[in-house]
Amino acid sequence: QVQLVESGGGLVQTGGSLRLSCAASGRTFSRYVMGWIRQAPGKEREFVAGISRSGGATYYADSVEGRFTISRDNAKNTVYLQIDSLKPEDTAVYYCAAREGVLVSSSTSAYSYWGQGTRVTVSS
């Protein structure tokens, strides 16, 4: 299995940017489709972005399209989430997650491995 550790969260003003990182260890990183999923206070977990094993295909939730960019570096066993033009509604704990298989899924239940999360707070 794979172990995931997120970093890069913090407090930022509306309109600001953050870059989240997720370092993987354990089994071969390139075996896994990767996703970023967030959970706002009092809400269900929400898929925000996913990336294929090679990095050649990316998918985004409509709510973040154009502001979030997911990428991965298989040589560094790391996946990133660049978040620009932050809004207060982006406030959440952001989780990195991994799934075996070929296709990116927007279903949070499709991901078998999860990190501990990193908190992003956007002040208005």
PDB file of C-alpha atoms in Angstrom:
ATOM      1  CA  GLN A   1       0.000   0.000   0.000  1.00  0.00           C
ATOM      2  CA  VAL A   2       0.939   3.671  -0.204  1.00  0.00           C
ATOM      3  CA  GLN A   3       1.320   6.221   2.577  1.00  0.00           C
ATOM      4  CA  LEU A   4       0.447   9.863   1.907  1.00  0.00           C
ATOM      5  CA  VAL A   5       1.489  13.026   3.723  1.00  0.00           C
ATOM      6  CA  GLU A   6       0.096  16.426   2.764  1.00  0.00           C
ATOM      7  CA  SER A   7       1.640  19.821   3.409  1.00  0.00           C
ATOM      8  CA  GLY A   8       1.268  23.421   2.340  1.00  0.00           C
ATOM      9  CA  GLY A   9      -2.005  24.449   3.921  1.00  0.00           C
ATOM     10  CA  GLY A  10      -2.448  27.638   5.882  1.00  0.00           C
ATOM     11  CA  LEU A  11      -4.319  30.901   6.320  1.00  0.00           C
ATOM     12  CA  VAL A  12      -4.597  33.081   3.238  1.00  0.00           C
ATOM     13  CA  GLN A  13      -6.623  36.095   2.182  1.00  0.00           C
ATOM     14  CA  THR A  14      -9.292  36.014  -0.490  1.00  0.00           C
ATOM     15  CA  GLY A  15      -7.661  36.134  -3.895  1.00  0.00           C
ATOM     16  CA  GLY A  16      -4.441  34.592  -2.670  1.00  0.00           C
ATOM     17  CA  SER A  17      -2.720  31.380  -3.706  1.00  0.00           C
ATOM     18  CA  LEU A  18      -1.414  28.233  -2.103  1.00  0.00           C
ATOM     19  CA  ARG A  19       0.428  25.176  -3.335  1.00  0.00           C
ATOM     20  CA  LEU A  20      -0.389  21.947  -1.594  1.00  0.00           C
ATOM     21  CA  SER A  21       1.962  18.991  -1.798  1.00  0.00           C
ATOM     22  CA  CYS A  22       1.434  15.322  -1.091  1.00  0.00           C
ATOM     23  CA  ALA A  23       4.423  13.064  -0.644  1.00  0.00           C
ATOM     24  CA  ALA A  24       3.896   9.355  -1.174  1.00  0.00           C
ATOM     25  CA  SER A  25       5.883   6.424   0.128  1.00  0.00           C
ATOM     26  CA  GLY A  26       5.485   2.687  -0.027  1.00  0.00           C
ATOM     27  CA  ARG A  27       4.477   1.027  -3.257  1.00  0.00           C
ATOM     28  CA  THR A  28       5.345   2.455  -6.640  1.00  0.00           C
ATOM     29  CA  PHE A  29       3.736   5.874  -6.868  1.00  0.00           C
ATOM     30  CA  SER A  30       3.119   5.684 -10.592  1.00  0.00           C
ATOM     31  CA  ARG A  31       0.731   2.759 -10.020  1.00  0.00           C
ATOM     32  CA  TYR A  32      -1.830   5.094  -8.511  1.00  0.00           C
ATOM     33  CA  VAL A  33      -4.367   7.531  -9.803  1.00  0.00           C
ATOM     34  CA  MET A  34      -4.229  10.505  -7.461  1.00  0.00           C
ATOM     35  CA  GLY A  35      -6.890  12.886  -6.277  1.00  0.00           C
ATOM     36  CA  TRP A  36      -7.419  15.879  -4.055  1.00  0.00           C
ATOM     37  CA  ILE A  37     -10.571  15.852  -1.997  1.00  0.00           C
ATOM     38  CA  ARG A  38     -11.701  18.472   0.478  1.00  0.00           C
ATOM     39  CA  GLN A  39     -14.065  18.629   3.402  1.00  0.00           C
ATOM     40  CA  ALA A  40     -15.476  21.930   4.536  1.00  0.00           C
ATOM     41  CA  PRO A  41     -16.808  22.343   8.083  1.00  0.00           C
ATOM     42  CA  GLY A  42     -20.135  20.583   8.421  1.00  0.00           C
ATOM     43  CA  LYS A  43     -20.122  19.282   4.861  1.00  0.00           C
ATOM     44  CA  GLU A  44     -19.471  16.039   3.047  1.00  0.00           C
ATOM     45  CA  ARG A  45     -16.147  15.311   1.397  1.00  0.00           C
ATOM     46  CA  GLU A  46     -15.952  16.768  -2.097  1.00  0.00           C
ATOM     47  CA  PHE A  47     -13.741  15.684  -4.989  1.00  0.00           C
ATOM     48  CA  VAL A  48     -11.876  18.676  -6.402  1.00  0.00           C
ATOM     49  CA  ALA A  49      -9.214  17.332  -8.759  1.00  0.00           C
ATOM     50  CA  GLY A  50      -7.726  14.115 -10.071  1.00  0.00           C
ATOM     51  CA  ILE A  51      -4.803  13.100 -12.220  1.00  0.00           C
ATOM     52  CA  SER A  52      -3.997   9.958 -14.145  1.00  0.00           C
ATOM     53  CA  ARG A  53      -1.030   7.725 -13.384  1.00  0.00           C
ATOM     54  CA  SER A  54       1.162   9.301 -16.024  1.00  0.00           C
ATOM     55  CA  GLY A  55      -0.076  12.835 -15.378  1.00  0.00           C
ATOM     56  CA  GLY A  56      -1.376  13.093 -18.911  1.00  0.00           C
ATOM     57  CA  ALA A  57      -5.009  13.529 -17.933  1.00  0.00           C
ATOM     58  CA  THR A  58      -6.518  15.787 -15.289  1.00  0.00           C
ATOM     59  CA  TYR A  59     -10.063  16.334 -14.083  1.00  0.00           C
ATOM     60  CA  TYR A  60     -11.625  19.052 -11.982  1.00  0.00           C
ATOM     61  CA  ALA A  61     -14.833  19.743 -10.167  1.00  0.00           C
ATOM     62  CA  ASP A  62     -16.835  22.517 -11.801  1.00  0.00           C
ATOM     63  CA  SER A  63     -16.478  24.617  -8.671  1.00  0.00           C
ATOM     64  CA  VAL A  64     -12.690  24.821  -9.014  1.00  0.00           C
ATOM     65  CA  GLU A  65     -12.150  24.604 -12.788  1.00  0.00           C
ATOM     66  CA  GLY A  66      -9.806  27.349 -13.900  1.00  0.00           C
ATOM     67  CA  ARG A  67      -8.519  28.117 -10.398  1.00  0.00           C
ATOM     68  CA  PHE A  68      -7.024  24.788  -9.284  1.00  0.00           C
ATOM     69  CA  THR A  69      -4.249  22.914 -11.053  1.00  0.00           C
ATOM     70  CA  ILE A  70      -3.256  19.371 -10.181  1.00  0.00           C
ATOM     71  CA  SER A  71       0.098  17.964 -11.226  1.00  0.00           C
ATOM     72  CA  ARG A  72       2.415  15.148 -10.275  1.00  0.00           C
ATOM     73  CA  ASP A  73       6.090  14.322 -10.371  1.00  0.00           C
ATOM     74  CA  ASN A  74       6.488  10.564 -10.410  1.00  0.00           C
ATOM     75  CA  ALA A  75      10.254  10.847  -9.968  1.00  0.00           C
ATOM     76  CA  LYS A  76       9.656  12.670  -6.678  1.00  0.00           C
ATOM     77  CA  ASN A  77       6.623  10.595  -5.629  1.00  0.00           C
ATOM     78  CA  THR A  78       4.672  13.790  -5.162  1.00  0.00           C
ATOM     79  CA  VAL A  79       1.367  15.237  -6.300  1.00  0.00           C
ATOM     80  CA  TYR A  80       0.594  18.942  -6.118  1.00  0.00           C
ATOM     81  CA  LEU A  81      -2.456  21.155  -6.046  1.00  0.00           C
ATOM     82  CA  GLN A  82      -1.935  24.763  -7.063  1.00  0.00           C
ATOM     83  CA  ILE A  83      -4.825  26.857  -5.800  1.00  0.00           C
ATOM     84  CA  ASP A  84      -5.263  30.367  -7.155  1.00  0.00           C
ATOM     85  CA  SER A  85      -7.892  33.076  -6.681  1.00  0.00           C
ATOM     86  CA  LEU A  86      -8.887  31.586  -3.353  1.00  0.00           C
ATOM     87  CA  LYS A  87     -12.397  32.205  -2.057  1.00  0.00           C
ATOM     88  CA  PRO A  88     -13.775  31.865   1.469  1.00  0.00           C
ATOM     89  CA  GLU A  89     -15.798  28.869   0.272  1.00  0.00           C
ATOM     90  CA  ASP A  90     -12.525  27.067  -0.448  1.00  0.00           C
ATOM     91  CA  THR A  91     -11.938  26.836   3.293  1.00  0.00           C
ATOM     92  CA  ALA A  92     -11.632  23.138   4.088  1.00  0.00           C
ATOM     93  CA  VAL A  93      -9.327  20.326   5.027  1.00  0.00           C
ATOM     94  CA  TYR A  94      -7.696  19.109   1.828  1.00  0.00           C
ATOM     95  CA  TYR A  95      -6.896  15.426   1.523  1.00  0.00           C
ATOM     96  CA  CYS A  96      -4.639  13.694  -0.910  1.00  0.00           C
ATOM     97  CA  ALA A  97      -5.947  10.280  -1.927  1.00  0.00           C
ATOM     98  CA  ALA A  98      -4.841   7.392  -4.114  1.00  0.00           C
ATOM     99  CA  ARG A  99      -6.598   4.661  -5.988  1.00  0.00           C
ATOM    100  CA  GLU A 100      -5.365   1.702  -7.964  1.00  0.00           C
ATOM    101  CA  GLY A 101      -6.688   1.384 -11.469  1.00  0.00           C
ATOM    102  CA  VAL A 102      -6.578   3.364 -14.657  1.00  0.00           C
ATOM    103  CA  LEU A 103      -9.396   5.870 -14.528  1.00  0.00           C
ATOM    104  CA  VAL A 104      -9.662   9.015 -12.468  1.00  0.00           C
ATOM    105  CA  SER A 105     -12.818   8.929 -10.387  1.00  0.00           C
ATOM    106  CA  SER A 106     -14.771  11.832  -8.932  1.00  0.00           C
ATOM    107  CA  SER A 107     -16.288   9.506  -6.357  1.00  0.00           C
ATOM    108  CA  THR A 108     -14.564   9.866  -3.015  1.00  0.00           C
ATOM    109  CA  SER A 109     -15.366   6.255  -2.168  1.00  0.00           C
ATOM    110  CA  ALA A 110     -13.219   5.110  -5.095  1.00  0.00           C
ATOM    111  CA  TYR A 111     -10.036   6.155  -3.300  1.00  0.00           C
ATOM    112  CA  SER A 112      -8.516   3.572  -0.989  1.00  0.00           C
ATOM    113  CA  TYR A 113      -5.608   5.447   0.534  1.00  0.00           C
ATOM    114  CA  TRP A 114      -5.777   8.812   2.247  1.00  0.00           C
ATOM    115  CA  GLY A 115      -3.446  11.260   3.899  1.00  0.00           C
ATOM    116  CA  GLN A 116      -4.168  13.019   7.164  1.00  0.00           C
ATOM    117  CA  GLY A 117      -5.179  16.258   5.465  1.00  0.00           C
ATOM    118  CA  THR A 118      -3.926  19.821   5.442  1.00  0.00           C
ATOM    119  CA  ARG A 119      -6.128  22.728   6.462  1.00  0.00           C
ATOM    120  CA  VAL A 120      -6.753  25.689   4.190  1.00  0.00           C
ATOM    121  CA  THR A 121      -8.466  28.742   5.637  1.00  0.00           C
ATOM    122  CA  VAL A 122      -9.410  31.672   3.430  1.00  0.00           C
ATOM    123  CA  SER A 123     -10.226  34.930   5.151  1.00  0.00           C
ATOM    124  CA  SER A 124     -12.578  37.436   3.583  1.00  0.00           C
TER     125      SER A 124
END
